[in-house]
Amino acid sequence: MAVRTEASTGEVVEVPGAAAPKPDKHAKPTMHIKVYSPFKIYFDQAGYSISGKNQTGPFDILPHHHNFMTLLTPGELIIRRPDAADQKIRISGGLMHVKADRATVFLDI
């Protein structure tokens, strides 16, 4: 059975008689990535991965990563996107929190 979200209420309802879409087993998994500072949102959508650098060196975060938190060092965040070219964001530092297929990066803190 398929489901849809009611636009006016946000409620998830079942659609009787409609078949649920079959997942594409060849599609790469994604996760939600949000990069923002107190006054600007740099990125807030799905991505294949995010790469950054901390005190121990460069690292990558992929979907299904374990819970993780780190302070970021100055450099570049690289976000691999499913719908476009990689997005690069120069940072002077920040905090990254990863949990349940969501990577959140707080900049300018």
Phi, psi and omega in degrees: 000139180270159176232158174218162178257127179288120186297322185285330184245342184080004181284139176271123182235150178279143177254107183294140177081351180265136179278140177290142179295140179280133178292143178279110184288352178262354180286142177284141178292149177237171174218163179274131180237129177230125178236120181207161175240178182301335186238004183206140172258119182271327182202137180203076179194187182284149176209160178282324181194166173224136180241141179209192181219137175234192183301332182268351177131190181287152179209162177235144174243125180242165176306148180071020177292148175296161175304140190203142175216136181206154170273133180267144176263163180303143181159222185227134169268137177239122180249122177268120188252146179285335188252002184198182178291163177305144176252130179247134180231118177282133182230156176257003180140171179169193181228131178245135178233128180237128178199132173053055178058034174226126175247122181241128181241123178258121180252163175056045179252000000 
